[in-house]
JSON list of C-alpha atoms in Angstrom, two decimals:
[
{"chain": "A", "resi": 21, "resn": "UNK", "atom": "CA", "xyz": [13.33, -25.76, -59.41]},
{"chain": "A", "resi": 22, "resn": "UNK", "atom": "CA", "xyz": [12.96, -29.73, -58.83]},
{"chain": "A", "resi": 23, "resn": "UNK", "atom": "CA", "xyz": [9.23, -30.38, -57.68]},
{"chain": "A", "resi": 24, "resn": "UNK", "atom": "CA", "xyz": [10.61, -31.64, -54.37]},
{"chain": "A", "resi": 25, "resn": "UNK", "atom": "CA", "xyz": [12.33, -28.23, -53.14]},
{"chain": "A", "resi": 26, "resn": "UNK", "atom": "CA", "xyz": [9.25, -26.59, -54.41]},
{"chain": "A", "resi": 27, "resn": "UNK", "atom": "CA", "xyz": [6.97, -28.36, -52.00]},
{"chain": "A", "resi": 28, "resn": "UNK", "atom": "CA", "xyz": [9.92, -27.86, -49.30]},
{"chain": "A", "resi": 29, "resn": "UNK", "atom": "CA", "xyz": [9.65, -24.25, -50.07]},
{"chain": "A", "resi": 30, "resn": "UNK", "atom": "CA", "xyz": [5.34, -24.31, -49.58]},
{"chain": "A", "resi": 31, "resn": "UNK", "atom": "CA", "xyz": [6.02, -26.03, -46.52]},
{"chain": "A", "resi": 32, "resn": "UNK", "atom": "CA", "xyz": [8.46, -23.50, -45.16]},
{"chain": "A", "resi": 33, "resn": "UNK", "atom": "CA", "xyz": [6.39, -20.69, -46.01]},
{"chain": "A", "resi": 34, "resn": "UNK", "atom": "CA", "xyz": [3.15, -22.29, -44.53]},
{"chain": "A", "resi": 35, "resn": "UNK", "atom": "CA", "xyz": [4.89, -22.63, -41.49]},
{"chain": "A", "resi": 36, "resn": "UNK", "atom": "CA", "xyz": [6.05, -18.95, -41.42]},
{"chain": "A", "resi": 37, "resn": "UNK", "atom": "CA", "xyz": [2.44, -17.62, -42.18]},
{"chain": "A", "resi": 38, "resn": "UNK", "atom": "CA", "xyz": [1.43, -20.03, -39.25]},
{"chain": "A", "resi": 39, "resn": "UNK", "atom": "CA", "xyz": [3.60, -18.77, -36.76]},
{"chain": "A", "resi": 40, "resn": "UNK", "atom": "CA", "xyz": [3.20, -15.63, -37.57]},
{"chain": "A", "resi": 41, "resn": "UNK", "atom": "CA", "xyz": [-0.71, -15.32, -36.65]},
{"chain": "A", "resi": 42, "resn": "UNK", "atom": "CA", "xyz": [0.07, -17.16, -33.76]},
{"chain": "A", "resi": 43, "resn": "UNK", "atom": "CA", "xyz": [2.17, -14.46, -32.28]},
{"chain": "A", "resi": 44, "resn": "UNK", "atom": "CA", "xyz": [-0.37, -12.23, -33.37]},
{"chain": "A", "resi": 45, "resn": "UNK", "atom": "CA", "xyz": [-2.87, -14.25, -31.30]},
{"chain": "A", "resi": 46, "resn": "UNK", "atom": "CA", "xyz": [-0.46, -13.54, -28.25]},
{"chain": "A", "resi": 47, "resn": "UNK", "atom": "CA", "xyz": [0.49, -10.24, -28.86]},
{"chain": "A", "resi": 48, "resn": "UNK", "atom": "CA", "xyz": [-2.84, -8.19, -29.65]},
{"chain": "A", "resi": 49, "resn": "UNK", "atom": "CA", "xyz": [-2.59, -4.45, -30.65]},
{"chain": "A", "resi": 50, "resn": "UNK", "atom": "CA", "xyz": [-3.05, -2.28, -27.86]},
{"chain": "A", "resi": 51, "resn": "UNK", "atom": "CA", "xyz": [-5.93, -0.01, -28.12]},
{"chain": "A", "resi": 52, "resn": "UNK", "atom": "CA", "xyz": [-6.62, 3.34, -25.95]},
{"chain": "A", "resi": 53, "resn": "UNK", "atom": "CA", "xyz": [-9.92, 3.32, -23.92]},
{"chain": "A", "resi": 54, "resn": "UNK", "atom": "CA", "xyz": [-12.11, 5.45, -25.24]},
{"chain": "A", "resi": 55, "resn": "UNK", "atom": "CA", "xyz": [-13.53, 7.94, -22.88]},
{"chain": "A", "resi": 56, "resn": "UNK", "atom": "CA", "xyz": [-17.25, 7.16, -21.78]},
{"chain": "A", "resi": 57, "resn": "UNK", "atom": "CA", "xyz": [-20.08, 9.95, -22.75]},
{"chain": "A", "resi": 58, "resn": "UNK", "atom": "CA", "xyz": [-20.23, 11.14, -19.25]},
{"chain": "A", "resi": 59, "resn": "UNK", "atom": "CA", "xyz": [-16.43, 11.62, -19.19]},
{"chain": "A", "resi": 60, "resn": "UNK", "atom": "CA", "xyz": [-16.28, 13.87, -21.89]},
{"chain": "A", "resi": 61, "resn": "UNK", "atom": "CA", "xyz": [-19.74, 16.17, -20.52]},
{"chain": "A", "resi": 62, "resn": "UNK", "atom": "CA", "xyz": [-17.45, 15.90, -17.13]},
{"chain": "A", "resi": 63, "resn": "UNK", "atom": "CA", "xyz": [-14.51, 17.70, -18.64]},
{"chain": "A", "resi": 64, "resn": "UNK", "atom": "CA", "xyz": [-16.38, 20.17, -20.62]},
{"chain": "A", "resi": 65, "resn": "UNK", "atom": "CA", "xyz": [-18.29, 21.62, -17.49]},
{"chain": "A", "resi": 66, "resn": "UNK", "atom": "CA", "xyz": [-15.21, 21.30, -15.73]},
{"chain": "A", "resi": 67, "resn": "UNK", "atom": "CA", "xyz": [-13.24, 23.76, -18.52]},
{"chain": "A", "resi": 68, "resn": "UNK", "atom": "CA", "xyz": [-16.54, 25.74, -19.21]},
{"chain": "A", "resi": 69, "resn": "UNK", "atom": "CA", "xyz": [-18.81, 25.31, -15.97]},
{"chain": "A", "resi": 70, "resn": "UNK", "atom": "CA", "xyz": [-21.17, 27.89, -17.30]},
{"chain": "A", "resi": 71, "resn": "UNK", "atom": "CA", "xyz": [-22.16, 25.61, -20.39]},
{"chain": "A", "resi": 72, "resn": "UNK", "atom": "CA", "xyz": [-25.84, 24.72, -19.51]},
{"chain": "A", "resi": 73, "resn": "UNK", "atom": "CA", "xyz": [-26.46, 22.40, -22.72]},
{"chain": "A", "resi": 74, "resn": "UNK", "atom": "CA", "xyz": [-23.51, 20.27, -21.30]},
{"chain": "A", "resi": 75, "resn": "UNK", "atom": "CA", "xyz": [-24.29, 20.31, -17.80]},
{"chain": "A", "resi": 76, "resn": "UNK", "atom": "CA", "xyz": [-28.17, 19.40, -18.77]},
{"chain": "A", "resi": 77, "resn": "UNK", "atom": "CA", "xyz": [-26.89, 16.69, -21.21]},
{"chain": "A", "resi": 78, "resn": "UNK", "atom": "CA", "xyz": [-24.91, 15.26, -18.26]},
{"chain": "A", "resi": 79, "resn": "UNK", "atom": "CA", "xyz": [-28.46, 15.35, -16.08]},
{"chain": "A", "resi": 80, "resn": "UNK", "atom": "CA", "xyz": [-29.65, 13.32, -19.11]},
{"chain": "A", "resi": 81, "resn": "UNK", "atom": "CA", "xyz": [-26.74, 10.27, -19.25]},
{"chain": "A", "resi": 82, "resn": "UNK", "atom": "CA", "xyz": [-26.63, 10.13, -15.25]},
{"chain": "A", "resi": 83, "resn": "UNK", "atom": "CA", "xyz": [-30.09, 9.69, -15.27]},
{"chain": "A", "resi": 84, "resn": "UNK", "atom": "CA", "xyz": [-30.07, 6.74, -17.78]},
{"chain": "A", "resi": 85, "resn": "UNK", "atom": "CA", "xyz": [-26.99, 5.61, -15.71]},
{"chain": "A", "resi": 86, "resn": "UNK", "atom": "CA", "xyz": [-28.77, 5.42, -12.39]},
{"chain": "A", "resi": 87, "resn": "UNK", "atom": "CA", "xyz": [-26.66, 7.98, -11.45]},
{"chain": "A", "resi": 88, "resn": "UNK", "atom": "CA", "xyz": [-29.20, 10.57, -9.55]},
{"chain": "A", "resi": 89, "resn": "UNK", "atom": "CA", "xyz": [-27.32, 12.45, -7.24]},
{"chain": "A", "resi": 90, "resn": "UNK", "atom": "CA", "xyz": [-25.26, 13.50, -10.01]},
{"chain": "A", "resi": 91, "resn": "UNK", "atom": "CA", "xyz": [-28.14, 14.12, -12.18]},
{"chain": "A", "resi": 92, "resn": "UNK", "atom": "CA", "xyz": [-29.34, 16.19, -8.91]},
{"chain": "A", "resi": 93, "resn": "UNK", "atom": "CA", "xyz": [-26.05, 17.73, -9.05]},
{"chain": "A", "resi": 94, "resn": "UNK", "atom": "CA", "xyz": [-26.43, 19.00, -12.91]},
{"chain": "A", "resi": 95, "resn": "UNK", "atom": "CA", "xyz": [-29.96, 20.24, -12.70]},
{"chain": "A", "resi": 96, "resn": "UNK", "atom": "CA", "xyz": [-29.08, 22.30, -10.23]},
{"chain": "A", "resi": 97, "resn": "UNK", "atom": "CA", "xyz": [-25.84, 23.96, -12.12]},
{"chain": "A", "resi": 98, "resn": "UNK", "atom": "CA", "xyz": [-28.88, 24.07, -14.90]},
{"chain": "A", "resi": 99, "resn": "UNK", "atom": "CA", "xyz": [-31.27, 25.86, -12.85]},
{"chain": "A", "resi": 100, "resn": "UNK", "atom": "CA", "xyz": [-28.37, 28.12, -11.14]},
{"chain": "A", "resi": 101, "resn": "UNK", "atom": "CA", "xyz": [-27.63, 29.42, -14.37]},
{"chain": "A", "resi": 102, "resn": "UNK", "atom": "CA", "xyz": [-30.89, 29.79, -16.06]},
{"chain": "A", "resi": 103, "resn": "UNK", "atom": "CA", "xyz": [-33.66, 30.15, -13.58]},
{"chain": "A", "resi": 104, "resn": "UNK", "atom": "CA", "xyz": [-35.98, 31.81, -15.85]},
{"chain": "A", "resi": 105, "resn": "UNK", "atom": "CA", "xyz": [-35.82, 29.02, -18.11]},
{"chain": "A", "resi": 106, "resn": "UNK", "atom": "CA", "xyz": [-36.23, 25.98, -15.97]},
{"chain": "A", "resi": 107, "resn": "UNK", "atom": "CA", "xyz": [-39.59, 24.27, -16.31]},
{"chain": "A", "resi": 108, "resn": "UNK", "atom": "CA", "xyz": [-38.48, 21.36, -17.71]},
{"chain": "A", "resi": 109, "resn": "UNK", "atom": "CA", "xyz": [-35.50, 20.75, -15.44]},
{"chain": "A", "resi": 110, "resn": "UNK", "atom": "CA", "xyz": [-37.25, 21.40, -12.42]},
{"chain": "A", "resi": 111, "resn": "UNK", "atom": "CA", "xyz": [-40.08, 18.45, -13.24]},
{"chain": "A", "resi": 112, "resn": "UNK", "atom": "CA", "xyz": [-36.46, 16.04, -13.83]},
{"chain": "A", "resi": 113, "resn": "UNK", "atom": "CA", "xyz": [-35.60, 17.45, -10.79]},
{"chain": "A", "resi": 114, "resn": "UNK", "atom": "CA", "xyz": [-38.60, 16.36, -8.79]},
{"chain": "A", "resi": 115, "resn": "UNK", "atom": "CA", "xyz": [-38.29, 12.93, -10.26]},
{"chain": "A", "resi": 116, "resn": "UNK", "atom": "CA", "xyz": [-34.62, 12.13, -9.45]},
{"chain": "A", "resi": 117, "resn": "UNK", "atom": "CA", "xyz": [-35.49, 13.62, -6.28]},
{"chain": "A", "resi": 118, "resn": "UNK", "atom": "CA", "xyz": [-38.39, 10.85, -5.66]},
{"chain": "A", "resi": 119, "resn": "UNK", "atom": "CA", "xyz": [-35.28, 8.20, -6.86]},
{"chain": "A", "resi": 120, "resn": "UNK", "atom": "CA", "xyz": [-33.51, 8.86, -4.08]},
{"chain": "A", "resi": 121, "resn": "UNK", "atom": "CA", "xyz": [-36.19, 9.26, -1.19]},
{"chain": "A", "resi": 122, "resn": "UNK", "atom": "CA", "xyz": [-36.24, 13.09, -0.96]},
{"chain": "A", "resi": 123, "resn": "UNK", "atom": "CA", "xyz": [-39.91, 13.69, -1.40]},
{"chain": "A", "resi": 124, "resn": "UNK", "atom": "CA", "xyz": [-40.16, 16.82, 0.46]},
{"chain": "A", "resi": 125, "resn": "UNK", "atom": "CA", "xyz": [-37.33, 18.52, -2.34]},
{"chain": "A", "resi": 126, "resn": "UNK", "atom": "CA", "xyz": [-39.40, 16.56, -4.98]},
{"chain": "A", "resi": 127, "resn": "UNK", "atom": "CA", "xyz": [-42.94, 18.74, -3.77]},
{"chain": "A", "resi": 128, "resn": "UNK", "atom": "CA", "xyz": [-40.16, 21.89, -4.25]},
{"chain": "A", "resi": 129, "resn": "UNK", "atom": "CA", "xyz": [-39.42, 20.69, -7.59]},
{"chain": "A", "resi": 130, "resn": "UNK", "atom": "CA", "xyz": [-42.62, 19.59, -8.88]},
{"chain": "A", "resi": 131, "resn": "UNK", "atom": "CA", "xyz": [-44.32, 23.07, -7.28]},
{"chain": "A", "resi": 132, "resn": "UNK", "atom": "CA", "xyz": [-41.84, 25.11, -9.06]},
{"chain": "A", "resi": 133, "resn": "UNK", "atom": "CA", "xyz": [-42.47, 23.18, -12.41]},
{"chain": "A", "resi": 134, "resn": "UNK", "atom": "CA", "xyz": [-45.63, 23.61, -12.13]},
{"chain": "A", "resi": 135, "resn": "UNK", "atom": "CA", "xyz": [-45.21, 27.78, -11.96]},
{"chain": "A", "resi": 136, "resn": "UNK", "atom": "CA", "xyz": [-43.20, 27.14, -15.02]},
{"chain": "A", "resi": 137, "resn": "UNK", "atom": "CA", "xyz": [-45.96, 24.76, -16.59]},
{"chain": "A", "resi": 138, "resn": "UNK", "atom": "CA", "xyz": [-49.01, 25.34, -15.02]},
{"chain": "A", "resi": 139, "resn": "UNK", "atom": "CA", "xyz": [-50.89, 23.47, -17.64]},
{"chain": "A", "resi": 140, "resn": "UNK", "atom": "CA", "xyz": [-48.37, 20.64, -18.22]},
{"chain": "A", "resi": 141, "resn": "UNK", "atom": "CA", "xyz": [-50.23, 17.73, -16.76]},
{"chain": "A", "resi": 142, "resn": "UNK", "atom": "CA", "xyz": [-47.69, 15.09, -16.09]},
{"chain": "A", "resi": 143, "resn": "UNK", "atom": "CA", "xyz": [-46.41, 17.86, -13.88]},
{"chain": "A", "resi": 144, "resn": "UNK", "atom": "CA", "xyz": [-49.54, 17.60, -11.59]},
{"chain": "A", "resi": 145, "resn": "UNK", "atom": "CA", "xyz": [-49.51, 13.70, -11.50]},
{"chain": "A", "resi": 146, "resn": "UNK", "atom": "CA", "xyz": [-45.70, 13.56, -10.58]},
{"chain": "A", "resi": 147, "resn": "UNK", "atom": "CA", "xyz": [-46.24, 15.90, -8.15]},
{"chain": "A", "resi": 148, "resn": "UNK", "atom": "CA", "xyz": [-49.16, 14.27, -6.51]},
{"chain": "A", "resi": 149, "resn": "UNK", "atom": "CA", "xyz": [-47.37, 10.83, -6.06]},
{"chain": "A", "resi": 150, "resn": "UNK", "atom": "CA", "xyz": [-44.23, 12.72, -4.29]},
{"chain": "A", "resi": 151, "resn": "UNK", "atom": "CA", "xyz": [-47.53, 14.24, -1.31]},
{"chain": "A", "resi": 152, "resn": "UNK", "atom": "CA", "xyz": [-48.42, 10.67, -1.08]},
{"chain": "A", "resi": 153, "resn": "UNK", "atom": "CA", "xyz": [-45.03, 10.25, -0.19]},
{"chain": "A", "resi": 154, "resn": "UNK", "atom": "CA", "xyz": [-45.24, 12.04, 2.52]},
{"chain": "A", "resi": 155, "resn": "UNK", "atom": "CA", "xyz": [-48.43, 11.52, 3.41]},
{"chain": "A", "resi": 156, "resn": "UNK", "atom": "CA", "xyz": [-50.58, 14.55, 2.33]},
{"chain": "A", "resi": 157, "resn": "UNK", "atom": "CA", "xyz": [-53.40, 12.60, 1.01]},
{"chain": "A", "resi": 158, "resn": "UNK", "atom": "CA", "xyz": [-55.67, 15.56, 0.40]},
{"chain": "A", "resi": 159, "resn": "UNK", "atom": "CA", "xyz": [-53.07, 17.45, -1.35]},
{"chain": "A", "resi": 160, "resn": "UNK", "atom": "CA", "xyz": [-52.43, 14.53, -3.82]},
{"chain": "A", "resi": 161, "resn": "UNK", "atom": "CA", "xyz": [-56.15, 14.11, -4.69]},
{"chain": "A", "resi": 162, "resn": "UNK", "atom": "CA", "xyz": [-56.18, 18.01, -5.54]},
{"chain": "A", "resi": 163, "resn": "UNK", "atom": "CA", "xyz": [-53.30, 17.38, -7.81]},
{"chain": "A", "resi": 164, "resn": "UNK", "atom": "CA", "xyz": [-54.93, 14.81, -9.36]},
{"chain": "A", "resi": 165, "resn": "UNK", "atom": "CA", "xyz": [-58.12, 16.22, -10.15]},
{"chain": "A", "resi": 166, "resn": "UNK", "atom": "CA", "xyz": [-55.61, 19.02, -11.42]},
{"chain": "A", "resi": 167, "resn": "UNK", "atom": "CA", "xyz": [-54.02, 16.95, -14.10]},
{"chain": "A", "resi": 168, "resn": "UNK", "atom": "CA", "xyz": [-57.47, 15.04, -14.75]},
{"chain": "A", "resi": 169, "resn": "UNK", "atom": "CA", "xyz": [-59.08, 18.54, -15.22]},
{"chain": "A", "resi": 170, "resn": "UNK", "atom": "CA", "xyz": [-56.12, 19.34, -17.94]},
{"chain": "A", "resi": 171, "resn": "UNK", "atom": "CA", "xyz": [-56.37, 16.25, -19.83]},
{"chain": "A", "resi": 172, "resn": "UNK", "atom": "CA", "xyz": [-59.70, 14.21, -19.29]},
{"chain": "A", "resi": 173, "resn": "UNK", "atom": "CA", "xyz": [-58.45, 11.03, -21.03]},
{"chain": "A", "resi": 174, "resn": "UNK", "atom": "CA", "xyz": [-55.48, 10.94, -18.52]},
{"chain": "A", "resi": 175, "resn": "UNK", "atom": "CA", "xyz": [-55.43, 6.98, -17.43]},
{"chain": "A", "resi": 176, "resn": "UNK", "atom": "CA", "xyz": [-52.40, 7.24, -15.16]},
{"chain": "A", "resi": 177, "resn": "UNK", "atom": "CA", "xyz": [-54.26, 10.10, -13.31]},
{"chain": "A", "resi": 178, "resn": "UNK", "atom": "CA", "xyz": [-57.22, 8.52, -13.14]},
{"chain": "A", "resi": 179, "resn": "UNK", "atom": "CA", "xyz": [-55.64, 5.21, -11.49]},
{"chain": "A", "resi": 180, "resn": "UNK", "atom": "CA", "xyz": [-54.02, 6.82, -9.17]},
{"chain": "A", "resi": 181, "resn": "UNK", "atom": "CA", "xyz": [-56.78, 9.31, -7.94]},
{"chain": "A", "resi": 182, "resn": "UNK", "atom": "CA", "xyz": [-58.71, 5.69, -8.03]},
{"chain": "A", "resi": 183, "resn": "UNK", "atom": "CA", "xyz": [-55.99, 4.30, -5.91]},
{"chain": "A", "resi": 184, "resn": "UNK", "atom": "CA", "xyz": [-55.82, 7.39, -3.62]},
{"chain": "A", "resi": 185, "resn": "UNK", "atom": "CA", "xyz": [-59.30, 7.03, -2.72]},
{"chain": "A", "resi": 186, "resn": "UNK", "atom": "CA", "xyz": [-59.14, 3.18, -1.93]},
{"chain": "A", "resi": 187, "resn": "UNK", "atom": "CA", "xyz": [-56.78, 4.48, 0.83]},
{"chain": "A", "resi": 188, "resn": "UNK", "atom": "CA", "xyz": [-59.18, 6.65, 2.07]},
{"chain": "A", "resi": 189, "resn": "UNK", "atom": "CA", "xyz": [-61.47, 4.47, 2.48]},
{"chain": "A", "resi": 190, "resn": "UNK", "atom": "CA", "xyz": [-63.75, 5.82, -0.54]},
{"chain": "A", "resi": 191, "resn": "UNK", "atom": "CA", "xyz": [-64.57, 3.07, -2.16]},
{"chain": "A", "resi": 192, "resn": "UNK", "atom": "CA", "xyz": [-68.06, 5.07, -4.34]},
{"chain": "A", "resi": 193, "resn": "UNK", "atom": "CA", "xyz": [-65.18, 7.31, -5.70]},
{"chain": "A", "resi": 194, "resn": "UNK", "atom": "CA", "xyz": [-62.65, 5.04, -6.67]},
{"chain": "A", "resi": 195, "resn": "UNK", "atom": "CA", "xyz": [-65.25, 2.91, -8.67]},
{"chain": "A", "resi": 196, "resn": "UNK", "atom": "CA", "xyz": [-66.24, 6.27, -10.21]},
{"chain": "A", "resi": 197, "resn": "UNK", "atom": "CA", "xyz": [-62.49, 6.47, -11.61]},
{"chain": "A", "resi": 198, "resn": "UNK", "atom": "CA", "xyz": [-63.26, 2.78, -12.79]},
{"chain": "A", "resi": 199, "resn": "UNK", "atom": "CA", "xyz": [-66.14, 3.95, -14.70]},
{"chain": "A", "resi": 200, "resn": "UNK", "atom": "CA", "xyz": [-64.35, 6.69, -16.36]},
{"chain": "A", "resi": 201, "resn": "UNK", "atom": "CA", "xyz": [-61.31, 4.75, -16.95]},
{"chain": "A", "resi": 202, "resn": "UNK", "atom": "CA", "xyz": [-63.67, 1.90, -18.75]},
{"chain": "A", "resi": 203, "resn": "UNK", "atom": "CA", "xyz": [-64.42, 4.50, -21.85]},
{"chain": "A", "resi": 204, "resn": "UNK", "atom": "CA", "xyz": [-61.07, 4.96, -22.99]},
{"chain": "A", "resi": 205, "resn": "UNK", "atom": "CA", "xyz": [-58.81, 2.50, -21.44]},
{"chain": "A", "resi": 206, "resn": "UNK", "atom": "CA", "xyz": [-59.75, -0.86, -20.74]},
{"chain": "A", "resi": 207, "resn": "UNK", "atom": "CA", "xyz": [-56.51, -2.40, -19.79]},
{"chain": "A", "resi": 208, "resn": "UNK", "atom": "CA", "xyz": [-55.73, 0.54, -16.79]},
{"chain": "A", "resi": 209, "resn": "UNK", "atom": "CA", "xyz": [-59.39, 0.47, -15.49]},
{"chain": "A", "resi": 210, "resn": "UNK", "atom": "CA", "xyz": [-59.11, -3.60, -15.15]},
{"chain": "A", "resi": 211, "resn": "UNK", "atom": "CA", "xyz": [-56.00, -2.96, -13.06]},
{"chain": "A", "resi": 212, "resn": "UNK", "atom": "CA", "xyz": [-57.95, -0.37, -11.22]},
{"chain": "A", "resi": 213, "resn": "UNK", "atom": "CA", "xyz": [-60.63, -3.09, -10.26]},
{"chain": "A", "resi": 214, "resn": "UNK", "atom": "CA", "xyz": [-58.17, -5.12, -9.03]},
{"chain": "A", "resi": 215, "resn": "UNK", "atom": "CA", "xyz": [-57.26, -2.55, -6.33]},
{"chain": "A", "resi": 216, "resn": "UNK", "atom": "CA", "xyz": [-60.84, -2.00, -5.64]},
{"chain": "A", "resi": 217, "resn": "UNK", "atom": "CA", "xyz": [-62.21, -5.54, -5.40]},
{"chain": "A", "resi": 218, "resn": "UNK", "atom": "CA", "xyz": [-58.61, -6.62, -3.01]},
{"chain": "A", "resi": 219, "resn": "UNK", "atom": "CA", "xyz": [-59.99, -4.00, -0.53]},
{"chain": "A", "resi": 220, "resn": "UNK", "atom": "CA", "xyz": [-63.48, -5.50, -0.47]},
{"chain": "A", "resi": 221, "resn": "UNK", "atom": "CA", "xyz": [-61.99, -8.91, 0.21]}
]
C-alpha cells in the first residue's frame, strides 16, 4: 500500500474512533436506580410485618435520616411484637419522641426503659431532660442524682443537675457540681462555670 493511502486510511479510522466516543458522550448507558436502604427494610416489613430485626433496622436508618415519626412508627411495630424484650427500643423511643416535641410520650418511654434498665444510666439522664421539658424540675433533679448515683464520673449528668439548679435559683449546689466536675473533667466543669458566673452577672 503507497504511504499516502496508508495515512488516508489512519485518518479515516481516527475519525471513526472519534465519532464514535462522541455518540457515546450523547448517548450514555442507562442504568436502573438502585433502591435506597430504607426501601428495601420498607418492602420486607411490608411482605413479613412480623420481622422485628427489619422493622428495628428501619428505626435505625430513619433515625439517621431525620426521619422520626417513622422511626416512632418502627419502634412501636418493635415493641408490639416483643414487649418483653424492649429496653433498648423504648430509651430510642423516648429520644425520637423528644425530636419531635412529644415530651410527655418521651417520660412514657424513658420510664418504661428504665423498668427494663433500671441501672442503665444514660436512661436516667435522657429521661430527666424530657421532665425539664415539661417543667417538672424536681423530678429531673431526682433523675439526675439517679444516673449520678449509678455512675459517679458521669459529666453530662453532672452539668445538667449543675444547670438544673442554676434555674432554681441554687446557686451553692450548682457550684458543688462544678467542684465535682473539676476532678475528672475539666473541659465540662469550665462550661459549667460559664452557666454559673452568667447568672451572677
Amino acid at each position: 500500500m503507497p504511504r499516502r493511502t496508508s495515512v488516508i486510511v489512519i485518518m479515516i479510522a481516527v475519525a471513526l474512533l472519534t465519532a464514535c466516543s462522541r455518540d457515546n458522550e450523547r448517548a450514555p448507558v442507562q442504568v436502573a436506580p438502585q433502591k435506597s436502604d430504607i426501601q428495601v427494610l420498607r418492602e420486607q416489613v411490608a411482605s413479613n410485618p412480623r420481622d422485628t430485626e427489619a422493622w428495628f433496622h428501619l428505626a435505625q436508618l430513619s433515625d439517621r435520616a431525620g426521619m422520626y415519626p417513622e422511626e416512632i412508627d418502627a419502634l412501636k411495630k418493635v415493641i408490639a411484637l416483643k414487649p418483653k424484650e424492649t429496653g433498648d427500643e423504648y430509651e430510642q423511643l423516648g429520644t425520637a419522641y423528644n425530636r419531635v416535641g412529644k415530651y410527655e410520650e418521651a417520660v412514657g418511654s424513658f420510664l418504661k426503659a428504665k423498668d427494663h434498665s433500671p441501672k442503665n444510666p444514660v436512661v436516667y439522664n435522657n429521661l430527666a431532660a424530657s421532665y425539664g421539658m415539661i417543667g417538672k424540675t424536681n423530678e429531673q433533679i431526682s433523675a439526675l442524682k439517679k444516673a449520678i448515683a449509678l455512675r459517679p464520673r458521669y459529666a453530662t449528668a453532672h452539668y445538667n443537675l449543675g444547670v438544673v439548679f442554676l434555674k432554681k435559683g441554687k446557686r451553692d449546689e450548682a457550684r458543688k457540681q462544678y467542684e465535682e466536675l473539676k476532678k475528672f473533667d475539666e473541659g465540662t466543669a469550665q462550661a459549667l462555670k460559664k452557666e454559673i458566673d452568667a447568672k451572677e452577672k
